Amino acid sequence: MLGACVEKPSTLERVKEDGVLRVITRNSPATYFQDRNGETGFEYELVKHFADDLGVKLQIETADNLDELFDALGKPSGPVLAAAGLVSSERRNAQAKFSHPYLEVTPQVIYRNGRPRPTEAKGLVGKKIMVLKGSSHADQLAELKKRYPGLQYEESDAVEVVDLLRMVDEGQIDLTLVDSNELAMNQVYFPNVRVAFDLGDARDQRWAVAAGDDNSLLNEVNEYLDKAQKNGTLQRLKDRYYGHVDVLGYVGAYTFAQHLQQRLPKYEKHFKSYAKVEQVDWRLLAAIGYQESMWQPEVTSKTGVRGLMMLTQRTAQAMGVSNRLDPKQSIQGGAKYFMKIKAELADSIQEPDRTWFALAAYNVGSGHLEDARTLAKREKLNPNKWLDVKKMLPRLSQKQWYRQTKYGYARGGEPVHFVANIRRYYDILTWVTQPQLEGQVAEGNLHVPGVNKDKPAEQSPPM
Ligand code: BLG
């Protein structure tokens, strides 16, 4: 009988034959959620790169809690890989085999600003604490309870990390435990949550295959993760999803969260209506407005530039703005000016760099930006790439360089920060706001991805 001597295909062979990689994850901002462009999230993007690398489609499935996730992974007809911010532990090693690490996270105790702040494990006793059921944080608390029998906590499978943070933010519970990356991403929604202290050492997140699985897929995963580490893919993802607290600082991140709730709703309709007129994403205009004035219509810079979108007198005149302090006019003028200078950029500059160049020109002027492009050419750098031109811009404030340029001295460092900050605000705004639907100009549509109402279908259609 021929069949008897044919070996069972390995998991990797099966994946390649089927042309589909079935991955189980969790629906949360730090893993997988839906935004304006459809499916997104740190785990999603990384695992999508991996599926592309294998040349197969990705099929995402979601589990409601971690116990369910490991159960599904163990089933013969189940998903073959788990990518869900998992940390290996002795208990889990019986259920799964873990990959090389891709992200280091620290468990953090979270409290509400203004309430008593515990600074060590002992301080958890007597507090109302909730964590995710089956999480590594629940394991940590179980371990601590041996030392502090008075410690009480609730494990819930009815909530997600965002719910836990909201409960702390609103004062329904005193404390929770989340990983540093989850806090980094969610800080912008919850202005009152703060880190009390790190509970234990940093730990590595890893993907997992079922314990009983052969090693074919795991080996492939490991090779891929090593490659993503070396070629910068991982770093780029980390920076996009978790880097904004590093860039803005904790104070900046919660200040932004506060302003998002208190200030943006007043101007959202203007951003949307002029974005529609100028055919630009309203959230990019809002990000410019935040960088310029923190959404304050009456500010004036040391150099006399004024208003929500910080127009110079000359720009205001050219754009037909009679009162720079009128937020509506300022947004209208800013939007129009931004699109005008963008349209005037050289055709050789492609998106997304084109947007970053236009932002730089908004801040430093098109002439100075052109000077920086010329310096880039002289240095054999690419004058059409933002990464290269931004290295040249700071030279415009050094005499040895600016005296060789057409337009001379400029505060060249400013547009570099300007663009970096706006990109950061724009990223955050795209996570926390709904896309603008055709013809719709609605106010106050802030939302938090990962909460149940946004839950995507259990089985996503193949892409
Ligand atoms: C920009 C103008 C550009 C102008 C450049 O200055 O203002 N942009 C706007 O008005 C929207 O038009 O280019 S030029 O016309 O080609 O010369 C250069 O002059 C504004 C910048 C200046 C900046 N903020 C928008 O980003 C600013 O105020 N910097 C000073 C900050 S402080 O006073 O040191 O705090």
Short mmCIF file of C-alpha atoms and ligand atoms in Angstrom, two decimals:
data_model
loop_
_atom_site.label_atom_id
_atom_site.label_comp_id
_atom_site.label_asym_id
_atom_site.label_seq_id
_atom_site.Cartn_x
_atom_site.Cartn_y
_atom_site.Cartn_z
CA MET A 1 0.00 0.00 0.00
CA LEU A 2 1.54 3.19 -1.14
CA GLY A 3 -0.25 5.42 1.43
CA ALA A 4 1.34 3.62 4.35
CA CYS A 5 4.87 4.70 3.50
CA VAL A 6 4.03 8.34 2.67
CA GLU A 7 5.02 10.45 5.63
CA LYS A 8 2.53 12.84 7.16
CA PRO A 9 3.28 16.36 5.85
CA SER A 10 4.88 18.73 8.34
CA THR A 11 2.94 21.76 9.58
CA LEU A 12 4.99 24.02 7.35
CA GLU A 13 4.27 21.84 4.33
CA ARG A 14 0.57 21.88 5.14
CA VAL A 15 0.55 25.69 5.44
CA LYS A 16 2.26 26.02 2.09
CA GLU A 17 -0.02 23.48 0.45
CA ASP A 18 -3.16 25.17 1.76
CA GLY A 19 -1.77 28.59 0.91
CA VAL A 20 -3.10 29.90 4.22
CA LEU A 21 -1.44 30.66 7.54
CA ARG A 22 -4.03 30.43 10.31
CA VAL A 23 -3.07 32.58 13.26
CA ILE A 24 -4.87 33.05 16.52
CA THR A 25 -4.59 36.33 18.38
CA ARG A 26 -6.55 38.63 20.65
CA ASN A 27 -8.60 41.65 19.70
CA SER A 28 -6.84 44.49 21.47
CA PRO A 29 -4.96 47.68 20.56
CA ALA A 30 -1.58 46.05 21.21
CA THR A 31 -2.32 43.01 19.05
CA TYR A 32 -5.05 43.22 16.43
CA PHE A 33 -7.86 45.65 15.70
CA GLN A 34 -9.61 47.42 12.86
CA ASP A 35 -8.85 50.98 11.85
CA ARG A 36 -9.69 53.17 8.86
CA ASN A 37 -7.79 50.88 6.51
CA GLY A 38 -9.07 47.62 7.88
CA GLU A 39 -7.05 45.15 9.91
CA THR A 40 -4.06 46.48 11.83
CA GLY A 41 -2.10 46.16 15.08
CA PHE A 42 1.48 45.29 16.01
CA GLU A 43 1.02 41.50 16.00
CA TYR A 44 -1.13 41.66 12.89
CA GLU A 45 1.45 43.59 10.90
CA LEU A 46 4.35 41.41 11.99
CA VAL A 47 2.52 38.17 11.27
CA LYS A 48 1.30 39.58 7.94
CA HIS A 49 4.92 40.23 6.91
CA PHE A 50 5.68 36.65 7.88
CA ALA A 51 2.78 35.27 5.81
CA ASP A 52 3.89 37.41 2.84
CA ASP A 53 7.39 36.05 3.28
CA LEU A 54 6.03 32.50 3.14
CA GLY A 55 3.96 33.44 0.12
CA VAL A 56 0.65 32.45 1.74
CA LYS A 57 -2.51 34.25 2.78
CA LEU A 58 -3.08 35.19 6.38
CA GLN A 59 -6.22 34.17 8.21
CA ILE A 60 -6.70 35.75 11.60
CA GLU A 61 -8.86 34.22 14.30
CA THR A 62 -9.46 35.79 17.69
CA ALA A 63 -9.85 34.24 21.12
CA ASP A 64 -11.81 35.84 23.94
CA ASN A 65 -9.23 34.98 26.56
CA LEU A 66 -5.87 33.31 26.86
CA ASP A 67 -7.16 29.94 28.04
CA GLU A 68 -9.35 29.79 24.95
CA LEU A 69 -6.38 30.79 22.82
CA PHE A 70 -4.17 27.96 24.03
CA ASP A 71 -7.07 25.48 23.75
CA ALA A 72 -7.63 26.46 20.12
CA LEU A 73 -3.93 26.16 19.36
CA GLY A 74 -3.89 22.58 20.65
CA LYS A 75 -6.75 21.39 18.42
CA PRO A 76 -5.76 19.37 15.32
CA SER A 77 -8.11 21.41 13.12
CA GLY A 78 -7.18 24.69 14.85
CA PRO A 79 -4.88 27.59 14.00
CA VAL A 80 -1.19 26.73 13.72
CA LEU A 81 0.36 29.83 15.27
CA ALA A 82 -0.47 32.14 18.17
CA ALA A 83 0.69 35.78 17.95
CA ALA A 84 -0.84 37.59 20.88
CA GLY A 85 1.78 39.25 23.04
CA LEU A 86 2.46 35.97 24.81
CA VAL A 87 5.09 35.43 27.46
CA SER A 88 6.36 31.93 28.11
CA SER A 89 5.89 30.44 31.57
CA GLU A 90 6.29 27.00 33.10
CA ARG A 91 2.56 26.43 33.04
CA ARG A 92 2.35 27.45 29.40
CA ASN A 93 5.33 25.39 28.33
CA ALA A 94 3.12 22.33 28.77
CA GLN A 95 0.67 23.76 26.24
CA ALA A 96 2.89 25.42 23.68
CA LYS A 97 6.35 25.81 22.22
CA PHE A 98 7.60 29.37 22.09
CA SER A 99 9.57 31.20 19.40
CA HIS A 100 12.57 33.49 19.68
CA PRO A 101 11.63 36.78 21.38
CA TYR A 102 10.57 39.83 19.37
CA LEU A 103 9.53 42.37 22.00
CA GLU A 104 10.64 43.08 25.55
CA VAL A 105 7.94 44.30 27.91
CA THR A 106 7.77 45.10 31.60
CA PRO A 107 4.73 44.33 33.76
CA GLN A 108 3.54 47.54 35.37
CA VAL A 109 1.18 48.30 38.22
CA ILE A 110 -1.23 51.04 37.12
CA TYR A 111 -3.01 53.48 39.42
CA ARG A 112 -5.08 56.63 39.05
CA ASN A 113 -3.38 60.01 39.27
CA GLY A 114 -4.33 61.72 42.54
CA ARG A 115 -4.97 58.47 44.41
CA PRO A 116 -2.38 56.93 46.78
CA ARG A 117 0.47 55.46 44.77
CA PRO A 118 1.85 52.10 45.86
CA THR A 119 5.58 51.81 45.27
CA GLU A 120 6.21 48.14 46.05
CA ALA A 121 4.45 44.77 46.04
CA LYS A 122 3.39 45.07 49.68
CA GLY A 123 1.35 48.15 48.74
CA LEU A 124 -1.04 46.03 46.67
CA VAL A 125 -2.61 44.56 49.81
CA GLY A 126 -5.98 46.11 50.61
CA LYS A 127 -6.48 47.51 47.09
CA LYS A 128 -9.21 46.66 44.61
CA ILE A 129 -7.30 44.98 41.78
CA MET A 130 -8.46 43.41 38.53
CA VAL A 131 -6.43 41.61 35.86
CA LEU A 132 -7.15 39.52 32.77
CA LYS A 133 -8.09 35.94 33.45
CA GLY A 134 -5.36 33.49 32.57
CA SER A 135 -2.82 36.27 32.03
CA SER A 136 0.80 36.22 33.12
CA HIS A 137 -0.19 39.08 35.42
CA ALA A 138 -2.69 36.80 37.16
CA ASP A 139 0.17 34.29 37.60
CA GLN A 140 2.31 37.03 39.12
CA LEU A 141 -0.40 37.95 41.60
CA ALA A 142 -0.95 34.29 42.54
CA GLU A 143 2.77 34.07 43.27
CA LEU A 144 2.65 37.27 45.37
CA LYS A 145 -0.33 36.01 47.34
CA LYS A 146 1.88 33.28 48.79
CA ARG A 147 3.98 36.03 50.35
CA TYR A 148 1.08 38.37 51.20
CA PRO A 149 -1.96 36.20 52.00
CA GLY A 150 -4.05 39.35 52.53
CA LEU A 151 -3.72 40.24 48.82
CA GLN A 152 -7.08 40.18 47.01
CA TYR A 153 -7.65 40.44 43.28
CA GLU A 154 -10.20 39.58 40.67
CA GLU A 155 -9.46 37.76 37.41
CA SER A 156 -11.95 38.62 34.71
CA ASP A 157 -12.54 37.16 31.27
CA ALA A 158 -15.22 39.72 30.49
CA VAL A 159 -12.76 42.57 29.94
CA GLU A 160 -9.84 43.60 27.74
CA VAL A 161 -6.77 45.61 28.64
CA VAL A 162 -8.47 48.83 27.51
CA ASP A 163 -11.38 48.11 29.86
CA LEU A 164 -8.99 47.60 32.77
CA LEU A 165 -7.27 50.90 32.06
CA ARG A 166 -10.60 52.66 31.72
CA MET A 167 -11.72 51.23 35.07
CA VAL A 168 -8.60 52.66 36.71
CA ASP A 169 -9.04 55.94 34.83
CA GLU A 170 -12.63 56.23 36.06
CA GLY A 171 -11.83 55.04 39.56
CA GLN A 172 -13.90 51.80 39.47
CA ILE A 173 -10.87 49.78 40.54
CA ASP A 174 -7.73 50.94 42.33
CA LEU A 175 -5.11 49.06 40.37
CA THR A 176 -4.44 46.80 37.45
CA LEU A 177 -1.40 45.19 35.89
CA VAL A 178 -0.59 45.60 32.22
CA ASP A 179 2.52 45.29 30.09
CA SER A 180 4.52 48.43 29.31
CA ASN A 181 3.75 48.24 25.57
CA GLU A 182 0.01 48.11 26.21
CA LEU A 183 0.21 51.14 28.43
CA ALA A 184 2.36 52.98 25.88
CA MET A 185 -0.29 52.52 23.26
CA ASN A 186 -3.25 53.28 25.49
CA GLN A 187 -1.88 56.21 27.45
CA VAL A 188 -3.37 58.57 24.90
CA TYR A 189 -6.92 57.45 25.70
CA PHE A 190 -6.67 57.62 29.46
CA PRO A 191 -5.24 60.84 30.81
CA ASN A 192 -5.51 59.79 34.47
CA VAL A 193 -3.69 56.48 34.42
CA ARG A 194 -0.12 56.38 35.71
CA VAL A 195 2.54 53.78 36.37
CA ALA A 196 2.85 53.06 40.10
CA PHE A 197 5.90 50.80 39.70
CA ASP A 198 7.34 47.99 37.58
CA LEU A 199 6.39 44.61 39.01
CA GLY A 200 9.39 42.43 38.31
CA ASP A 201 11.81 42.24 35.43
CA ALA A 202 11.31 42.80 31.72
CA ARG A 203 10.01 39.76 29.88
CA ASP A 204 10.11 38.61 26.30
CA GLN A 205 7.06 38.23 24.11
CA ARG A 206 7.08 35.29 21.76
CA TRP A 207 4.86 33.59 19.22
CA ALA A 208 3.78 30.03 19.94
CA VAL A 209 2.90 26.75 18.21
CA ALA A 210 1.11 23.84 19.88
CA ALA A 211 3.26 21.75 22.24
CA GLY A 212 2.58 18.60 20.21
CA ASP A 213 3.46 20.20 16.89
CA ASP A 214 6.55 19.32 14.87
CA ASN A 215 9.22 22.05 14.70
CA SER A 216 8.90 22.89 11.00
CA LEU A 217 6.80 26.04 11.41
CA LEU A 218 8.57 27.11 14.59
CA ASN A 219 11.96 26.97 12.85
CA GLU A 220 10.63 29.06 9.99
CA VAL A 221 9.16 31.56 12.47
CA ASN A 222 12.48 31.84 14.27
CA GLU A 223 14.36 32.47 11.08
CA TYR A 224 11.84 35.13 10.10
CA LEU A 225 11.96 36.90 13.48
CA ASP A 226 15.76 36.95 13.43
CA LYS A 227 15.63 38.49 9.98
CA ALA A 228 13.02 41.09 11.03
CA GLN A 229 15.32 42.01 13.92
CA LYS A 230 18.31 42.49 11.61
CA ASN A 231 16.62 44.34 8.73
CA GLY A 232 14.85 46.89 10.93
CA THR A 233 11.25 45.69 10.36
CA LEU A 234 10.77 45.04 14.05
CA GLN A 235 12.22 48.36 15.10
CA ARG A 236 9.97 50.25 12.71
CA LEU A 237 6.89 48.51 14.07
CA LYS A 238 7.93 49.12 17.67
CA ASP A 239 8.49 52.75 16.95
CA ARG A 240 5.15 53.20 15.22
CA TYR A 241 3.06 51.46 17.82
CA TYR A 242 4.87 52.01 21.07
CA GLY A 243 7.31 54.84 20.37
CA HIS A 244 5.11 57.85 20.96
CA VAL A 245 5.55 57.88 24.72
CA ASP A 246 9.31 57.93 24.08
CA VAL A 247 8.93 60.81 21.64
CA LEU A 248 6.27 62.81 23.49
CA GLY A 249 7.33 61.75 26.99
CA TYR A 250 4.75 60.56 29.52
CA VAL A 251 3.66 64.09 30.31
CA GLY A 252 3.27 64.86 26.60
CA ALA A 253 1.26 61.67 26.05
CA TYR A 254 -1.28 62.38 28.76
CA THR A 255 -1.45 66.04 27.96
CA PHE A 256 -2.29 65.02 24.40
CA ALA A 257 -4.97 62.66 25.77
CA GLN A 258 -6.50 65.51 27.74
CA HIS A 259 -6.47 67.90 24.82
CA LEU A 260 -7.95 65.25 22.58
CA GLN A 261 -10.99 65.16 24.81
CA GLN A 262 -11.20 68.79 25.86
CA ARG A 263 -10.01 70.82 22.89
CA LEU A 264 -10.27 68.86 19.65
CA PRO A 265 -14.10 68.48 19.71
CA LYS A 266 -14.42 72.28 19.39
CA TYR A 267 -12.49 72.36 16.11
CA GLU A 268 -13.14 68.93 14.65
CA LYS A 269 -15.91 70.15 12.36
CA HIS A 270 -13.68 72.85 10.87
CA PHE A 271 -10.84 70.39 10.26
CA LYS A 272 -13.29 68.06 8.57
CA SER A 273 -14.99 70.59 6.38
CA TYR A 274 -11.76 72.19 5.08
CA ALA A 275 -10.15 68.77 4.71
CA LYS A 276 -13.01 67.90 2.45
CA VAL A 277 -12.62 71.10 0.43
CA GLU A 278 -8.87 70.55 0.04
CA GLN A 279 -9.05 66.76 -0.35
CA VAL A 280 -6.73 65.91 2.52
CA ASP A 281 -7.11 63.67 5.58
CA TRP A 282 -8.65 65.84 8.33
CA ARG A 283 -6.49 64.11 10.91
CA LEU A 284 -3.34 65.36 9.24
CA LEU A 285 -4.68 68.93 9.47
CA ALA A 286 -5.62 68.31 13.11
CA ALA A 287 -2.10 66.99 13.76
CA ILE A 288 -0.60 70.16 12.25
CA GLY A 289 -2.93 72.23 14.40
CA TYR A 290 -1.85 70.37 17.52
CA GLN A 291 1.83 70.81 16.76
CA GLU A 292 1.34 74.50 16.01
CA SER A 293 -0.87 75.62 18.88
CA MET A 294 -2.00 72.59 20.89
CA TRP A 295 -5.42 73.50 19.48
CA GLN A 296 -5.44 76.97 21.01
CA PRO A 297 -6.73 79.62 18.61
CA GLU A 298 -5.19 82.65 20.29
CA VAL A 299 -1.49 81.78 20.56
CA THR A 300 1.28 83.96 19.21
CA SER A 301 4.89 82.82 18.76
CA LYS A 302 7.93 84.88 19.68
CA THR A 303 8.25 85.74 16.00
CA GLY A 304 4.69 87.06 15.72
CA VAL A 305 3.23 84.06 13.94
CA ARG A 306 -0.34 83.58 15.17
CA GLY A 307 -3.39 81.42 15.57
CA LEU A 308 -4.42 77.78 15.66
CA MET A 309 -2.50 76.93 12.47
CA MET A 310 0.26 79.51 13.12
CA LEU A 311 0.11 81.53 9.95
CA THR A 312 2.60 84.28 9.24
CA GLN A 313 1.08 87.59 8.24
CA ARG A 314 2.25 87.01 4.69
CA THR A 315 0.75 83.54 4.43
CA ALA A 316 -2.50 84.75 5.97
CA GLN A 317 -2.77 87.54 3.42
CA ALA A 318 -1.96 85.25 0.53
CA MET A 319 -4.63 82.78 1.68
CA GLY A 320 -7.27 85.46 2.18
CA VAL A 321 -7.34 85.17 5.97
CA SER A 322 -8.45 88.47 7.52
CA ASN A 323 -8.37 87.39 11.15
CA ARG A 324 -5.67 84.87 12.08
CA LEU A 325 -7.14 84.40 15.55
CA ASP A 326 -10.43 83.11 14.19
CA PRO A 327 -9.98 79.31 14.41
CA LYS A 328 -12.19 78.66 11.43
CA GLN A 329 -10.27 81.04 9.18
CA SER A 330 -6.95 79.82 10.51
CA ILE A 331 -7.80 76.20 9.70
CA GLN A 332 -9.10 77.17 6.29
CA GLY A 333 -5.95 79.17 5.50
CA GLY A 334 -3.63 76.50 6.89
CA ALA A 335 -5.31 73.73 4.90
CA LYS A 336 -5.20 75.75 1.71
CA TYR A 337 -1.56 76.75 2.20
CA PHE A 338 -0.50 73.19 3.01
CA MET A 339 -2.08 71.82 -0.16
CA LYS A 340 -0.68 74.67 -2.24
CA ILE A 341 2.93 74.10 -1.21
CA LYS A 342 2.44 70.36 -1.53
CA ALA A 343 1.26 70.74 -5.12
CA GLU A 344 4.31 72.89 -5.90
CA LEU A 345 6.83 70.26 -4.78
CA ALA A 346 8.91 68.54 -7.46
CA ASP A 347 7.11 65.64 -9.15
CA SER A 348 10.05 63.41 -8.31
CA ILE A 349 9.01 63.41 -4.64
CA GLN A 350 6.57 60.54 -4.08
CA GLU A 351 4.20 59.75 -1.24
CA PRO A 352 4.50 59.30 1.66
CA ASP A 353 7.67 61.45 1.56
CA ARG A 354 5.72 64.11 -0.33
CA THR A 355 3.53 64.69 2.72
CA TRP A 356 6.57 65.01 5.02
CA PHE A 357 8.26 67.45 2.60
CA ALA A 358 5.09 69.56 2.44
CA LEU A 359 4.98 69.67 6.24
CA ALA A 360 8.61 70.78 6.36
CA ALA A 361 7.89 73.51 3.79
CA TYR A 362 4.88 74.64 5.85
CA ASN A 363 7.24 75.25 8.73
CA VAL A 364 10.51 76.45 7.19
CA GLY A 365 9.40 77.66 3.75
CA SER A 366 9.75 76.06 0.32
CA GLY A 367 12.94 77.95 -0.52
CA HIS A 368 14.87 76.67 2.47
CA LEU A 369 13.57 73.16 1.88
CA GLU A 370 14.88 73.39 -1.67
CA ASP A 371 18.27 74.45 -0.28
CA ALA A 372 18.34 71.34 1.92
CA ARG A 373 17.53 69.20 -1.13
CA THR A 374 20.45 70.79 -2.99
CA LEU A 375 22.78 70.05 -0.08
CA ALA A 376 21.51 66.46 -0.12
CA LYS A 377 22.37 66.11 -3.81
CA ARG A 378 25.89 67.43 -3.15
CA GLU A 379 26.32 64.81 -0.45
CA LYS A 380 25.16 62.09 -2.88
CA LEU A 381 22.02 61.60 -0.81
CA ASN A 382 18.58 61.23 -2.32
CA PRO A 383 16.85 64.65 -2.51
CA ASN A 384 13.48 62.93 -2.86
CA LYS A 385 13.69 61.00 0.39
CA TRP A 386 12.71 62.59 3.66
CA LEU A 387 15.15 60.38 5.57
CA ASP A 388 18.03 61.93 3.61
CA VAL A 389 16.85 65.54 3.40
CA LYS A 390 16.07 65.73 7.10
CA LYS A 391 19.78 65.11 7.76
CA MET A 392 20.61 68.24 5.77
CA LEU A 393 18.04 70.63 7.22
CA PRO A 394 19.90 71.34 10.49
CA ARG A 395 22.87 72.52 8.40
CA LEU A 396 20.83 75.54 7.34
CA SER A 397 21.55 77.07 10.72
CA GLN A 398 25.35 76.64 10.43
CA LYS A 399 27.26 79.32 8.62
CA GLN A 400 29.70 77.01 6.83
CA TRP A 401 26.69 75.42 5.12
CA TYR A 402 24.07 78.12 4.78
CA ARG A 403 26.47 80.52 3.09
CA GLN A 404 26.64 78.04 0.21
CA THR A 405 22.84 78.09 -0.23
CA LYS A 406 20.48 80.29 -2.21
CA TYR A 407 18.16 81.35 0.62
CA GLY A 408 20.73 81.42 3.45
CA TYR A 409 20.15 80.98 7.15
CA ALA A 410 17.10 79.12 8.46
CA ARG A 411 16.18 77.42 11.72
CA GLY A 412 16.73 74.08 10.04
CA GLY A 413 16.32 71.93 13.14
CA GLU A 414 12.76 73.13 13.66
CA PRO A 415 11.11 71.42 10.66
CA VAL A 416 12.76 68.11 11.59
CA HIS A 417 11.02 68.10 14.99
CA PHE A 418 7.93 69.59 13.45
CA VAL A 419 7.52 66.71 10.99
CA ALA A 420 8.41 64.02 13.56
CA ASN A 421 5.82 65.34 16.03
CA ILE A 422 3.09 65.71 13.44
CA ARG A 423 3.64 62.15 12.22
CA ARG A 424 3.29 60.98 15.79
CA TYR A 425 0.07 62.93 16.41
CA TYR A 426 -1.28 61.81 13.07
CA ASP A 427 -0.66 58.15 13.89
CA ILE A 428 -2.41 58.51 17.22
CA LEU A 429 -5.32 60.40 15.68
CA THR A 430 -5.84 57.67 13.11
CA TRP A 431 -6.11 55.13 15.93
CA VAL A 432 -8.49 57.08 18.08
CA THR A 433 -10.84 58.66 15.57
CA GLN A 434 -13.23 57.18 13.08
CA PRO A 435 -12.49 57.71 9.43
CA GLN A 436 -14.52 60.47 7.86
CA LEU A 437 -17.28 58.93 5.85
CA GLU A 438 -18.30 60.44 2.56
CA GLY A 439 -20.29 63.60 3.17
CA GLN A 440 -20.30 63.15 6.93
CA VAL A 441 -19.12 65.92 9.21
CA ALA A 442 -19.84 64.65 12.69
CA GLU A 443 -18.43 65.79 15.98
CA GLY A 444 -17.01 63.88 18.92
CA ASN A 445 -16.48 60.48 17.39
CA LEU A 446 -13.51 59.46 19.48
CA HIS A 447 -13.31 55.73 19.85
CA VAL A 448 -11.03 53.21 21.44
CA PRO A 449 -10.07 50.29 19.25
CA GLY A 450 -10.16 46.87 20.76
CA VAL A 451 -13.32 47.28 22.78
CA ASN A 452 -16.10 44.86 22.13
CA LYS A 453 -18.22 46.98 19.85
CA ASP A 454 -15.36 47.11 17.38
CA LYS A 455 -14.72 43.44 17.54
CA PRO A 456 -14.07 42.10 14.08
CA ALA A 457 -15.70 38.91 12.86
CA GLU A 458 -14.11 35.77 14.29
CA GLN A 459 -12.86 34.73 10.89
CA SER A 460 -11.59 37.48 8.70
CA PRO A 461 -11.98 37.04 4.98
CA PRO A 462 -8.73 36.15 3.25
CA MET A 463 -6.93 39.23 1.92
C1 BLG B 1 6.33 79.55 8.25
C2 BLG B 1 5.34 79.96 7.18
C3 BLG B 1 5.96 79.83 5.81
C4 BLG B 1 7.28 80.56 5.74
C5 BLG B 1 8.17 80.06 6.87
O1 BLG B 1 7.52 80.29 8.11
O2 BLG B 1 5.78 79.83 9.50
N1 BLG B 1 4.21 79.08 7.26
C6 BLG B 1 2.97 79.51 7.52
O3 BLG B 1 2.68 80.67 7.65
C7 BLG B 1 1.92 78.47 7.65
O4 BLG B 1 5.08 80.37 4.86
O5 BLG B 1 7.86 80.27 4.49
S1 BLG B 1 8.19 81.42 3.43
O6 BLG B 1 7.01 82.22 3.25
O7 BLG B 1 8.56 80.69 2.22
O8 BLG B 1 9.31 82.17 3.99
C8 BLG B 1 9.54 80.71 6.88
O9 BLG B 1 9.44 82.06 7.11
C9 BLG B 1 5.04 78.64 11.39
C10 BLG B 1 6.20 78.97 10.53
C11 BLG B 1 7.21 79.54 11.44
C12 BLG B 1 6.99 78.81 12.70
N2 BLG B 1 5.60 78.37 12.72
C13 BLG B 1 4.27 77.47 10.91
O10 BLG B 1 4.99 76.26 11.11
C14 BLG B 1 7.30 79.60 13.96
O11 BLG B 1 6.48 80.36 14.41
N3 BLG B 1 8.51 79.42 14.48
C15 BLG B 1 8.99 80.16 15.63
C16 BLG B 1 8.66 79.46 16.90
S2 BLG B 1 9.21 80.39 18.27
O12 BLG B 1 8.81 81.76 18.09
O13 BLG B 1 10.63 80.26 18.34
O14 BLG B 1 8.52 79.81 19.38
#
